[in-house]
Coordinates of C-alpha atoms and ligand atoms in Angstrom, one line a residue:
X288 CA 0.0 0.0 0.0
X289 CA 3.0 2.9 1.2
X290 CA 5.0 1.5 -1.6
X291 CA 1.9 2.0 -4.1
X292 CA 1.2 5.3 -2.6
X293 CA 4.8 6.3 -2.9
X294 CA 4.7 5.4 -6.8
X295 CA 1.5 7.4 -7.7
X296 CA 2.5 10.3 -5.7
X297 CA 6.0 9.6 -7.5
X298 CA 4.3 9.5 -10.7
X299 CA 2.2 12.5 -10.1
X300 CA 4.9 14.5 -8.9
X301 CA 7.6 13.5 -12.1
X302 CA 4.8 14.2 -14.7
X303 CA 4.2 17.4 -13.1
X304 CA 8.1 18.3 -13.4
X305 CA 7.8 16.9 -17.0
X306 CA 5.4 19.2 -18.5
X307 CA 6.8 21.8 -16.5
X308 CA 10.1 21.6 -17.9
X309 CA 8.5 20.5 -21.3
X310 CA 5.8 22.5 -22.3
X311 CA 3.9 23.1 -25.5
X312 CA 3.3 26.4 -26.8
X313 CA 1.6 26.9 -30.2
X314 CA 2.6 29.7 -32.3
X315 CA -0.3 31.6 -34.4
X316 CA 1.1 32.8 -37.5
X317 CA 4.7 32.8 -39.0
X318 CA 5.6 36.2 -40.1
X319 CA 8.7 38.3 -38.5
X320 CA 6.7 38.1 -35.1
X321 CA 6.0 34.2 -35.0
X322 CA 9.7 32.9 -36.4
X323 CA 11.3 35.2 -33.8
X324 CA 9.5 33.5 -31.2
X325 CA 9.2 30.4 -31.9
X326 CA 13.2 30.5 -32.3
X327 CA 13.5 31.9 -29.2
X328 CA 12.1 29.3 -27.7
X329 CA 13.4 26.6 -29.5
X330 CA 17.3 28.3 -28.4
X331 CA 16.4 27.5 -25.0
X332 CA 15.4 24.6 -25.1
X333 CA 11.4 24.9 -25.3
X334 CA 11.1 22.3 -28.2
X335 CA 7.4 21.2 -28.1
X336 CA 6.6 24.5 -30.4
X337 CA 3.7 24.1 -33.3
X338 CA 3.4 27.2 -35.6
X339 CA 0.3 27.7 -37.4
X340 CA 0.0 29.2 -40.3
X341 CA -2.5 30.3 -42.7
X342 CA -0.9 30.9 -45.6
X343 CA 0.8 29.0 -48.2
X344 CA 4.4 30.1 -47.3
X345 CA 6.3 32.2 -44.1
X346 CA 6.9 35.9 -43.7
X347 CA 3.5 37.5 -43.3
X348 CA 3.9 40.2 -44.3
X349 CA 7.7 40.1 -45.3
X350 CA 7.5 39.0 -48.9
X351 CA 9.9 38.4 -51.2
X352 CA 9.4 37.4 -54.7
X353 CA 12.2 36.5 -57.0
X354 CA 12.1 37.8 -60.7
X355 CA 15.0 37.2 -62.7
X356 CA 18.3 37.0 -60.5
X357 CA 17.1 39.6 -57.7
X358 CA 14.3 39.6 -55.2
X359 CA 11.2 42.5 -55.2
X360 CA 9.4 42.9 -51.7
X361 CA 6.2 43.2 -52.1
X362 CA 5.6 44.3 -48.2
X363 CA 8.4 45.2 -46.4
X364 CA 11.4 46.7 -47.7
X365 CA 13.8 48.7 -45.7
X366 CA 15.4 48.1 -42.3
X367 CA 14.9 51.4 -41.1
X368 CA 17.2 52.5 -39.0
X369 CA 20.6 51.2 -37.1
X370 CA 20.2 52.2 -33.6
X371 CA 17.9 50.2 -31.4
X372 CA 17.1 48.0 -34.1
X373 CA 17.7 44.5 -34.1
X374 CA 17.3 43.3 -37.5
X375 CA 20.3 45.9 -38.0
X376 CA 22.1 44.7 -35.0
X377 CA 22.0 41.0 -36.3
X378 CA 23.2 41.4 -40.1
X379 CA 25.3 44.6 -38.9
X380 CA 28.5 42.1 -39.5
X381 CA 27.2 40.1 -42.4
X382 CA 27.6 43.3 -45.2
X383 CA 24.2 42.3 -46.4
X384 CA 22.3 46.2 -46.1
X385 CA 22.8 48.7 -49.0
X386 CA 21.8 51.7 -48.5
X387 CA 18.6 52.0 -51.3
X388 CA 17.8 56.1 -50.5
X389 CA 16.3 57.2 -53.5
X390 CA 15.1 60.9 -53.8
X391 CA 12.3 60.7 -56.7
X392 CA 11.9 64.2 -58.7
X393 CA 9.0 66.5 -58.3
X394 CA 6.8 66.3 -61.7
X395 CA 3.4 68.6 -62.1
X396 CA 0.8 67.5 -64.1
X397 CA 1.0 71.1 -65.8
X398 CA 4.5 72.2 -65.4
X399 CA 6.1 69.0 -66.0
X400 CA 9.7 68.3 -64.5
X401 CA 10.3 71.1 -61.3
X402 CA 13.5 72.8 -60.5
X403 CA 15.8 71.2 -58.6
X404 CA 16.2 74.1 -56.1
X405 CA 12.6 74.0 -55.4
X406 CA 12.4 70.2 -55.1
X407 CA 15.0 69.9 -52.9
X408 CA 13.6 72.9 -50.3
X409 CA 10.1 71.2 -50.3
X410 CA 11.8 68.2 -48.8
X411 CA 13.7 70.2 -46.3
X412 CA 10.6 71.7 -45.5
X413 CA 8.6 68.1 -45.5
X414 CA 11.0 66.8 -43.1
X415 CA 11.0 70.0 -40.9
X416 CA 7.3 69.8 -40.3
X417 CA 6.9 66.0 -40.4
X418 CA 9.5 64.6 -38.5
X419 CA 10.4 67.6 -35.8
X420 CA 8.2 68.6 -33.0
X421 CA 5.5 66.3 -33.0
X422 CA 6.1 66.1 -29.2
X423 CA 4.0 68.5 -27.9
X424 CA 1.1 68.3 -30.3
X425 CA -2.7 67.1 -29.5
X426 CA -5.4 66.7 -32.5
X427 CA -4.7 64.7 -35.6
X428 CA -1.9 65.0 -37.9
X429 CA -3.4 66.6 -40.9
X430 CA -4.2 69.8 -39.3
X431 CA -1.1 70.0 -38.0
X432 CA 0.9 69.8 -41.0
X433 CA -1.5 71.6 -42.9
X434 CA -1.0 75.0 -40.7
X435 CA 2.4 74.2 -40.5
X436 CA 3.0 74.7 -44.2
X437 CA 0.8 77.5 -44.7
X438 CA 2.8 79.4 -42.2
X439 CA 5.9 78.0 -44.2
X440 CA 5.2 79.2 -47.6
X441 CA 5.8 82.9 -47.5
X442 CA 9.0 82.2 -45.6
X443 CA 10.5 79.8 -47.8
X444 CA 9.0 80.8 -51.3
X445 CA 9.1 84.4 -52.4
X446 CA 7.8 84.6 -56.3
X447 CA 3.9 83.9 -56.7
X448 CA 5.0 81.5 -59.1
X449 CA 6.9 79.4 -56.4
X450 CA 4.0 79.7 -53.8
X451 CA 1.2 78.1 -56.4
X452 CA 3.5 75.5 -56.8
X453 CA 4.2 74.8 -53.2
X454 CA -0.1 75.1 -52.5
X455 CA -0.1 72.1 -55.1
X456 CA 2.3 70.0 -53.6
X457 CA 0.0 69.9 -49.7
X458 CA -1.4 66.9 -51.6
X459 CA 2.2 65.3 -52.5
X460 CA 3.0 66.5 -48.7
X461 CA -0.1 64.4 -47.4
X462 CA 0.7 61.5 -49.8
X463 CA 4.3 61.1 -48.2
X464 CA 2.9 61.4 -44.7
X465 CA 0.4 58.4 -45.6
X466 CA 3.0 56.4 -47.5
X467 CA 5.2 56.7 -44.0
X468 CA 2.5 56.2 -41.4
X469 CA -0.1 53.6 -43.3
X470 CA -3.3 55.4 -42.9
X471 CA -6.6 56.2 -45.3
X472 CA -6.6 59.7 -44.2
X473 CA -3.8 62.0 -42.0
X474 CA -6.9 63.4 -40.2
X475 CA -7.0 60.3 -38.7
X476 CA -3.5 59.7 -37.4
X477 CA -2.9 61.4 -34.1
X478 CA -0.3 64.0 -34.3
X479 CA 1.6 63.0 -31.0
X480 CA 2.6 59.2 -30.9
X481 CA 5.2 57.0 -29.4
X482 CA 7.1 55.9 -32.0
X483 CA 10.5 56.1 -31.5
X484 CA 12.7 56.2 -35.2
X485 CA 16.1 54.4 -34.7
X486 CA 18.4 56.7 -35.8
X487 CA 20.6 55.8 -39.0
X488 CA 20.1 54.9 -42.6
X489 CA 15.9 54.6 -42.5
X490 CA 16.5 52.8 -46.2
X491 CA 18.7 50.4 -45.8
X492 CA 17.7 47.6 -48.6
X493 CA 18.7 43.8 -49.2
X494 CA 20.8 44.2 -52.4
X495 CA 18.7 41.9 -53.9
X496 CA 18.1 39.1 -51.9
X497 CA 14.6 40.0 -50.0
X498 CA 14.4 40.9 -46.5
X499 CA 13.5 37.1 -46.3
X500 CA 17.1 37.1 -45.7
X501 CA 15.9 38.0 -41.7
X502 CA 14.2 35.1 -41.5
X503 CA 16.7 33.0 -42.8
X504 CA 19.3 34.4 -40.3
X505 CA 16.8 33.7 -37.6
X506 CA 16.1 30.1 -38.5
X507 CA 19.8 29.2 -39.0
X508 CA 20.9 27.9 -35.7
X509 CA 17.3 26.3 -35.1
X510 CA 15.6 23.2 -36.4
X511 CA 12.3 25.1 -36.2
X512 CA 10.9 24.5 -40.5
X513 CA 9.8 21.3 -39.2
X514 CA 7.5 22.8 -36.7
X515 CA 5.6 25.2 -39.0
X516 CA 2.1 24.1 -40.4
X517 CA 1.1 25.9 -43.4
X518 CA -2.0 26.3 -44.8
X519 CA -3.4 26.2 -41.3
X520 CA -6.0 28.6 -40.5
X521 CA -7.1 29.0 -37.0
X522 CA -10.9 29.6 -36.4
X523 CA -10.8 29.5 -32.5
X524 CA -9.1 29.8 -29.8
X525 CA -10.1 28.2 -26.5
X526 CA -8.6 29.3 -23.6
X527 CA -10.6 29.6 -20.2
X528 CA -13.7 27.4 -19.4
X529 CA -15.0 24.5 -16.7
X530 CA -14.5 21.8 -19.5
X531 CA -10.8 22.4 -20.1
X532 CA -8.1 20.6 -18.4
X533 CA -4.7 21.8 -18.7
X534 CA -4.4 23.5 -21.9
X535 CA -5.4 25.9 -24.4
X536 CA -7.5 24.4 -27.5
X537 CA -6.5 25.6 -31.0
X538 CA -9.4 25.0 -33.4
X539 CA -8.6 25.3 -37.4
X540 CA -10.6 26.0 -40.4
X541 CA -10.1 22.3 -41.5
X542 CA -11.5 20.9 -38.5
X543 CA -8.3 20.1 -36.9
X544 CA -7.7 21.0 -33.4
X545 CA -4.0 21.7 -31.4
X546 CA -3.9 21.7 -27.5
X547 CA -0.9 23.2 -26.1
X548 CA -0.1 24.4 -22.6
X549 CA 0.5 28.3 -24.1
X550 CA -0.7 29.8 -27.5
X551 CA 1.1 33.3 -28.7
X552 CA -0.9 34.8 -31.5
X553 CA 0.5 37.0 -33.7
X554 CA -2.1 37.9 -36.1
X555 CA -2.1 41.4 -37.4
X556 CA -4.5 44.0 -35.9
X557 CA -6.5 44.1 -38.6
X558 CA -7.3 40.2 -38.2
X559 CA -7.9 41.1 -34.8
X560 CA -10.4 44.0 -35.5
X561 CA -12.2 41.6 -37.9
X562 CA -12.4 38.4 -36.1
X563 CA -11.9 38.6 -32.5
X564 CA -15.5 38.1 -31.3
X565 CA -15.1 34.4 -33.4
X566 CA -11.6 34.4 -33.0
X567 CA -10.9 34.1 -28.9
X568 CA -14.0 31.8 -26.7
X569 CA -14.6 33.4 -24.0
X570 CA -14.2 36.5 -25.8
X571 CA -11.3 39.3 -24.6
X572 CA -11.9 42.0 -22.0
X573 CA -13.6 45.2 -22.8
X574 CA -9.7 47.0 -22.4
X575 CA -8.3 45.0 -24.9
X576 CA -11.0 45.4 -27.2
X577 CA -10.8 48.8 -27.0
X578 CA -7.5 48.7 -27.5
X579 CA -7.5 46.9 -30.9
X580 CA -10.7 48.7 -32.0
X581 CA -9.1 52.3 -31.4
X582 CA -5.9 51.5 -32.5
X583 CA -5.5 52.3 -36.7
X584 CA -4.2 49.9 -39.4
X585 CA -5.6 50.6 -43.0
X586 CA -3.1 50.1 -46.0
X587 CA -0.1 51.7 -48.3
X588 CA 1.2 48.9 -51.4
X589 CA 3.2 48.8 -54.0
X590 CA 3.0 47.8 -57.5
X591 CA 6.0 46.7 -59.8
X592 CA 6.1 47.0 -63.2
X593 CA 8.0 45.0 -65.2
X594 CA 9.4 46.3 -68.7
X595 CA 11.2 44.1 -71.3
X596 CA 12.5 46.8 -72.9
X597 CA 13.7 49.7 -70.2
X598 CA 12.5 53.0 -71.5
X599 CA 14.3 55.2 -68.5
X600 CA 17.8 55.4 -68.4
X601 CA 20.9 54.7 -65.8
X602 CA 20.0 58.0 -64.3
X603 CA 16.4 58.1 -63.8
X604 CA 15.7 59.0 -60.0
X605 CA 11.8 58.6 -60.2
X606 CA 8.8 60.2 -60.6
X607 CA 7.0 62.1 -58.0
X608 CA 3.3 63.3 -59.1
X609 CA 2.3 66.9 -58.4
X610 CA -0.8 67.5 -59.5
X611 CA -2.1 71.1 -60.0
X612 CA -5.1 72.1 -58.2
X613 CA -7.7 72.5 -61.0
X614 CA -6.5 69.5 -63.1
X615 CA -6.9 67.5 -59.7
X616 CA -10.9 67.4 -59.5
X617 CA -10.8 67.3 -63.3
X618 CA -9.1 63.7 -63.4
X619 CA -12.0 61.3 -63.0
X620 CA -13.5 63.1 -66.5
X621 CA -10.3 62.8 -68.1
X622 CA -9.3 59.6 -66.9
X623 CA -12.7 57.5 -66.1
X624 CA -11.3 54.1 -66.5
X625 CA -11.1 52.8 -62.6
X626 CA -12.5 53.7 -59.6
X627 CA -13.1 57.3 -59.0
X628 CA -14.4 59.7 -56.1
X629 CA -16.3 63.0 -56.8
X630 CA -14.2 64.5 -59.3
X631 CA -10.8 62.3 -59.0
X632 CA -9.6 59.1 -60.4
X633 CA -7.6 56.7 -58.2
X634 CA -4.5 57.8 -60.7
X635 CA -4.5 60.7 -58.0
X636 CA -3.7 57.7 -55.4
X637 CA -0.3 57.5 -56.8
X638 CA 3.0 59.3 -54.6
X639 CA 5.4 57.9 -56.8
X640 CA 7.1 55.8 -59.3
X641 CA 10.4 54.2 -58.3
X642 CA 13.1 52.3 -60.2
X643 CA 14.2 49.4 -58.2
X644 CA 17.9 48.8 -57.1
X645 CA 19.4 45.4 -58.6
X646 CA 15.8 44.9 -60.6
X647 CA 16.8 46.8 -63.9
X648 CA 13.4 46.1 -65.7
X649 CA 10.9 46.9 -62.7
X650 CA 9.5 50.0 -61.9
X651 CA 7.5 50.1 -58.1
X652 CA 4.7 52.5 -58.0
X653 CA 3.3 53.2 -54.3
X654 CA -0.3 54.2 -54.1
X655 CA -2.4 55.7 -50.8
X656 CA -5.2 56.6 -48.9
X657 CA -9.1 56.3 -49.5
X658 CA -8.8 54.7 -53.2
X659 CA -6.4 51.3 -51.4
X660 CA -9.6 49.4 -51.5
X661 CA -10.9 49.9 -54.4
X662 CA -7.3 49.9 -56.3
X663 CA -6.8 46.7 -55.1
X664 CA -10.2 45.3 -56.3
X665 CA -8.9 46.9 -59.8
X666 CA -7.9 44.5 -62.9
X667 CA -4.7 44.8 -63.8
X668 CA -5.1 46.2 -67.0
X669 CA -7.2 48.6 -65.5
X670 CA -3.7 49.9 -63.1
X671 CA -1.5 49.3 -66.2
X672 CA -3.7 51.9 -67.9
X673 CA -3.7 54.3 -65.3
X674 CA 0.1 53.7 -64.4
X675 CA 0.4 54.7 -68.4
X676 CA -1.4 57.3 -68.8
X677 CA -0.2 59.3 -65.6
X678 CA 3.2 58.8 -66.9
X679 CA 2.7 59.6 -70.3
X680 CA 0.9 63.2 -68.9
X681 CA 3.7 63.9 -66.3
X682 CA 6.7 62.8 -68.3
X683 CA 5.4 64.3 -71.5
X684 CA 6.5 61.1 -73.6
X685 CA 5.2 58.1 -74.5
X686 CA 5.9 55.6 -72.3
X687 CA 4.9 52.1 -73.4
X688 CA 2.9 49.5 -71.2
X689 CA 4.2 47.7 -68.8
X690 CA 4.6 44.4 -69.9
X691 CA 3.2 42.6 -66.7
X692 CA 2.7 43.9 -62.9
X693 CA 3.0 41.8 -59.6
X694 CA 1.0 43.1 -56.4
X695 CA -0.3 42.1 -53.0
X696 CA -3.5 43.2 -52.2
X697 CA -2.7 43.5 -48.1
X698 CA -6.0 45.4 -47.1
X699 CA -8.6 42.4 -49.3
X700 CA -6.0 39.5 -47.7
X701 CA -8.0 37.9 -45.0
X702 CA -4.7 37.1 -43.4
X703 CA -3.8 40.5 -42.9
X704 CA -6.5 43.0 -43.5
X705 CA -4.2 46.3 -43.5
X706 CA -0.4 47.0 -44.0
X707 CA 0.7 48.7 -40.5
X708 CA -0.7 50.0 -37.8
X709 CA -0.7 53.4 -36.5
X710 CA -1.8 55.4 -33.1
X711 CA -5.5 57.4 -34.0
X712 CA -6.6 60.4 -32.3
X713 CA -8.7 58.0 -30.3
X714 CA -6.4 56.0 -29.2
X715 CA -3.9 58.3 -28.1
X716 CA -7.6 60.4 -25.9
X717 CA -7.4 57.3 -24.1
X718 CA -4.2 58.5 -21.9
X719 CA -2.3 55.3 -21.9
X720 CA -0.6 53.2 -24.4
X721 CA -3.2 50.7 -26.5
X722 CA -0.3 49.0 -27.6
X723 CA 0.7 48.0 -24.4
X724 CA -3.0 46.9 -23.1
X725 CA -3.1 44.9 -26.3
X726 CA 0.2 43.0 -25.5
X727 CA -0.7 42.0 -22.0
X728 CA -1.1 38.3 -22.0
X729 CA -4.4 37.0 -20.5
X730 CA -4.3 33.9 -17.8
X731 CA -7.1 31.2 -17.0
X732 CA -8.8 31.4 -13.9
X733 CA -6.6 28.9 -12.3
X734 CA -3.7 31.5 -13.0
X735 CA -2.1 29.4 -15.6
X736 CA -0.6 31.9 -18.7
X737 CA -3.1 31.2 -21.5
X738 CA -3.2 33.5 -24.3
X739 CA 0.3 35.6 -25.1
X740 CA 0.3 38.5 -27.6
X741 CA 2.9 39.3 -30.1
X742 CA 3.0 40.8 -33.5
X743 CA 3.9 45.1 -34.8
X744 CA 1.1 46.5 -33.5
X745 CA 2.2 45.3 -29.9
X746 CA 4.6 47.3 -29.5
X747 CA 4.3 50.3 -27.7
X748 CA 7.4 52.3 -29.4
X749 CA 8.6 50.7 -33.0
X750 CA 5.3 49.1 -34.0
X751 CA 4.4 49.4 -37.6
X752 CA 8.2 47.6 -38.4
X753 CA 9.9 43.9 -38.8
X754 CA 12.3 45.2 -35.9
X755 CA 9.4 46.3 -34.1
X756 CA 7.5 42.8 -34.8
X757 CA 10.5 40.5 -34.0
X758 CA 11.2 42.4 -30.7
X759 CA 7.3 41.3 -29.6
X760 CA 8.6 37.8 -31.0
X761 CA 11.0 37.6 -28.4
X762 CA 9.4 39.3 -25.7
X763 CA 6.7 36.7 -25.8
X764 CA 8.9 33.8 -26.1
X765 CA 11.0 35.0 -22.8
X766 CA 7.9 35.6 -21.1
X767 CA 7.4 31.8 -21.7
X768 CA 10.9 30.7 -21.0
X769 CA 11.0 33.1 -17.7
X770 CA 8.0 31.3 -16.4
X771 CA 9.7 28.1 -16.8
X772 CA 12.9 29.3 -15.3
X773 CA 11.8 30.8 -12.4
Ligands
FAD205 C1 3.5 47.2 -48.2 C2 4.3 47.1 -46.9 C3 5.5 47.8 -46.7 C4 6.2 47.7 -45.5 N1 7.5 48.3 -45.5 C5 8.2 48.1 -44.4 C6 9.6 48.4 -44.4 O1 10.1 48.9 -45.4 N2 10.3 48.2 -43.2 C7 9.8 47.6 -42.1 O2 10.5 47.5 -41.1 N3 8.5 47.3 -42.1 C8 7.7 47.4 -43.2 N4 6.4 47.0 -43.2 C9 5.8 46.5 -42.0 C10 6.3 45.0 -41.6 O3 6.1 44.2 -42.8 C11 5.4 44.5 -40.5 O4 5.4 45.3 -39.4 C12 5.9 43.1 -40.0 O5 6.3 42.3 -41.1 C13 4.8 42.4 -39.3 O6 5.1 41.2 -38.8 P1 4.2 40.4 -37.8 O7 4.8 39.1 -37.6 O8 3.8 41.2 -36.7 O9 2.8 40.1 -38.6 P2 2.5 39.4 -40.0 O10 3.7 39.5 -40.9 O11 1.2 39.9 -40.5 O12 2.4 37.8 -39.5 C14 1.2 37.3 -39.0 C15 1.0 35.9 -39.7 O13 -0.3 35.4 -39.2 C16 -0.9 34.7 -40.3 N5 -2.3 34.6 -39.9 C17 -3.3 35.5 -40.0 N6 -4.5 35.0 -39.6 C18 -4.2 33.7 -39.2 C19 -5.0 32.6 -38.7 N7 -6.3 32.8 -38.5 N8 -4.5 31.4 -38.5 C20 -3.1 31.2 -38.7 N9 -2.3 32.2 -39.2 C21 -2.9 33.4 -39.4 C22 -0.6 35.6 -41.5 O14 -0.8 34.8 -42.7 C23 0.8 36.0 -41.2 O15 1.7 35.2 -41.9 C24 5.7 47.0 -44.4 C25 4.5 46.3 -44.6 C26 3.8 46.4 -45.8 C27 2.5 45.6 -45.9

């Protein structure tokens, strides 16, 4: 009977230390946020990691997409930034980042190519008012910059010829600031935010070989390929109730289900926003959906355009669209093919045209604000006609068509629903961080650590980034491994 006694309590007790020193976490998603962590893990020694992932292939929204001998990204780019950044800090050595910083020239739709001088001071001026003093600011962002250059333009332009110009370009100023922070509209953003910009090169590029090259570097010294699931959709996540034992439950679209003893999700925000009620049984906490219902992710994109034959030459910077005031609300007559909006056609969407480092037939343009949607929902021969004729009526030439163009439609993606996220003026009226409300994790009632979050919009200061996005990788992973160690 003691001996018996001895063996259960034996048995109870070394299965307990088992799963403590063993336990499973499953991993919801595999872009920069869910490789980080579940590398983390696997480095110290948390092996019983399953990542989920909906998609066909890893990255989220890193994607790289190899046409001829280089890479094109068609989401993230640039490691911006080499201070406090760690996708710098681990390639720092490796001589992998070039630095892509490409300064596009000003074109108006009546003037045509603009003066260097002036080019060059609206710039100065753009990065005076954009990136200085935001500090101190309340309201949204648009107001902002729109008094700031109004009280610029006598300063800096004298001639009346000069200051029409620079009234024309408040909609190439606005088009920048949406390109940078994400959003539909710059009424929207909130002019005083926590983001803190790593200092250094903000457009350091890949030379070529993809910032899939990050993921790569994480994976290296870690077996984890064999523990990602693609094509794995989760539908539920199951995480407190009187029915469960031990662990969380992990339903799938495919009517699979995972149990693990900890689930990190990593879903984008704009998942969240559209499927958290289904998504999470019981359902979050009023804070936390505030927090993810305040906080802003709509979309910028890119579009590249491949040319057999290159019509630009060696020293071709870019194009830069300016339209004039009166032609602006005149472009949905002139142009109707596509969506358009009042007076304007979604050609007024694009910023700019971009040649490609290391891609010598491919042209990127980047497009913003209010048209995304519908842009996305465009045939392609519907953007190759309205790529053509905006440069044909800026350039003053005739271009020819591309010959093919290669997208991602991030807003329409289920998987994604947006490109980054950004602090609104309601979230920032709410006096404390939504970022950080929507990273705390959330327990079961027994105390055990259910749910963790991880993924951009979680953190607080470089959200809206794949540094930001690995960091909350790896915060999430030590908040496991800490649990474990203590
Ligand atoms: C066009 C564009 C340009 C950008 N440019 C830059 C740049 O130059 N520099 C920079 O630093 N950042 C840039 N970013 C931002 C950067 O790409 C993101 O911040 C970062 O990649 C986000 O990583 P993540 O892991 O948080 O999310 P994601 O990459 O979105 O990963 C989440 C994963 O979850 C999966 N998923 C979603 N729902 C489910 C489900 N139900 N079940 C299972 N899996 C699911 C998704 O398929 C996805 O793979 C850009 C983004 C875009 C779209």
């Amino acid at each position: 009977m003691y001996s018996a006694l001895s063996f259960l309590i034996f048995f109870m007790f070394s299965s307990r230390v088992e799963s403590l020193n063993d336990p499973s976490v499953i991993i919801i998603g595999a872009g920069a946020a869910g490789i980080s962590a579940a590398t983390r893990l696997h480095q110290n020694g948390i092996r019983n990691v399953t990542v989920l992932e909906a998609g066909s292939r890893i990255g989220g929204r890193i994607h790289s997409v190899k046409v001829g001998e280089s890479y094109i990204d068609l989401g993230a780019q640039w490691c911006h930034g080499e201070k406090n950044n760690v996708v710098y800090d681990m390639v720092k050595n490796l001589n992998l980042l070039k630095s892509d910083k490409i300064s596009p020239r000003l074109y108006h739709s009546k003037l045509k190519l603009i003066d260097k001088k002036f080019d060059e001071k609206f710039n100065e001026v753009f990065e005076d008012n954009y990136f200085k003093n935001l500090i101190d600011n309340e309201g949204n962002l648009g107001d902002l910059l729109i008094e700031r250059f109004k009280k610029t333009i006598p300063t800096v332009w004298q001639s009346e010829h000069e200051r029409s110009l620079a009234k024309d370009c408040v909609e190439m100023y606005q088009k920048l600031v949406l390109c940078n922070d994400g959003a539909f509209s710059w009424f929207n953003l909130s002019a005083k935010n926590d983001y803190e910009i790593s200092d250094g090169d903000q457009e350091l590029g890949w030379n070529g070989l993809g910032f899939k090259t990050i993921l790569d570097i994480l994976m290296q010294n870690s077996s984890i390929s064999g523990n990602i699931i693609l094509n794995k959709e989760v539908s539920q996540i199951i995480w407190n109730g009187p029915n469960l034992h031990s662990e969380v439950v992990v339903n799938c679209v495919d009517g699979t289900t995972y149990t693990a003893d900890h689930v990190i999700t990593t879903v984008s925000l704009g998942v969240l926003k559209d499927r958290h009620i289904s998504l999470f049984k019981p359902h979050l906490s009023t804070e936390k959906v505030l927090a993810l219902e305040t906080l802003g992710i709509d979309a910028v994109s890119s579009i590249f355009l491949y040319y057999p034959n290159k019509w630009w030459n060696e020293s071709f910077e870019g194009v830069s669209f300016v339209w004039s005031e009166d032609e602006i609300e005149k472009t949905a007559e002139a142009f109707p093919i596509g969506p358009t909006k009042g007076g304007r056609s979604w050609i007024t969407a694009i910023v700019y045209i971009l040649p490609v480092l290391r891609s010598p037939n491919i042209l990127a343009a980047w497009y913003v604000g209010e048209f995304v949607p519908e842009i996305e929902s465009s045939s392609n021969d519907t953007i190759i006609k309205g790529i053509t004729y905006t440069l044909n009526l800026f350039l003053g030439q005739d271009i020819p068509r591309p010959e093919k163009i290669i997208r991602h439609k991030w807003y329409s993606d289920p998987h994604f629903r947006g490109s980054y996220s950004f602090e609104t003026v309601e979230s920032r009226n709410l006096g404390t961080s939504q970022a950080a409300i929507l990273s705390q994790p959330i327990s079961r009632e027994d105390g055990k650590l259910a749910v963790l979050f991880a993924g951009e919009a979680t953190n607080p200061i470089r959200y809206a980034t794949v540094h930001g996005a690995i960091e909350t990788g790896f915060r999430e992973a030590d908040r496991i491994v800490n649990l474990y160690n203590n």
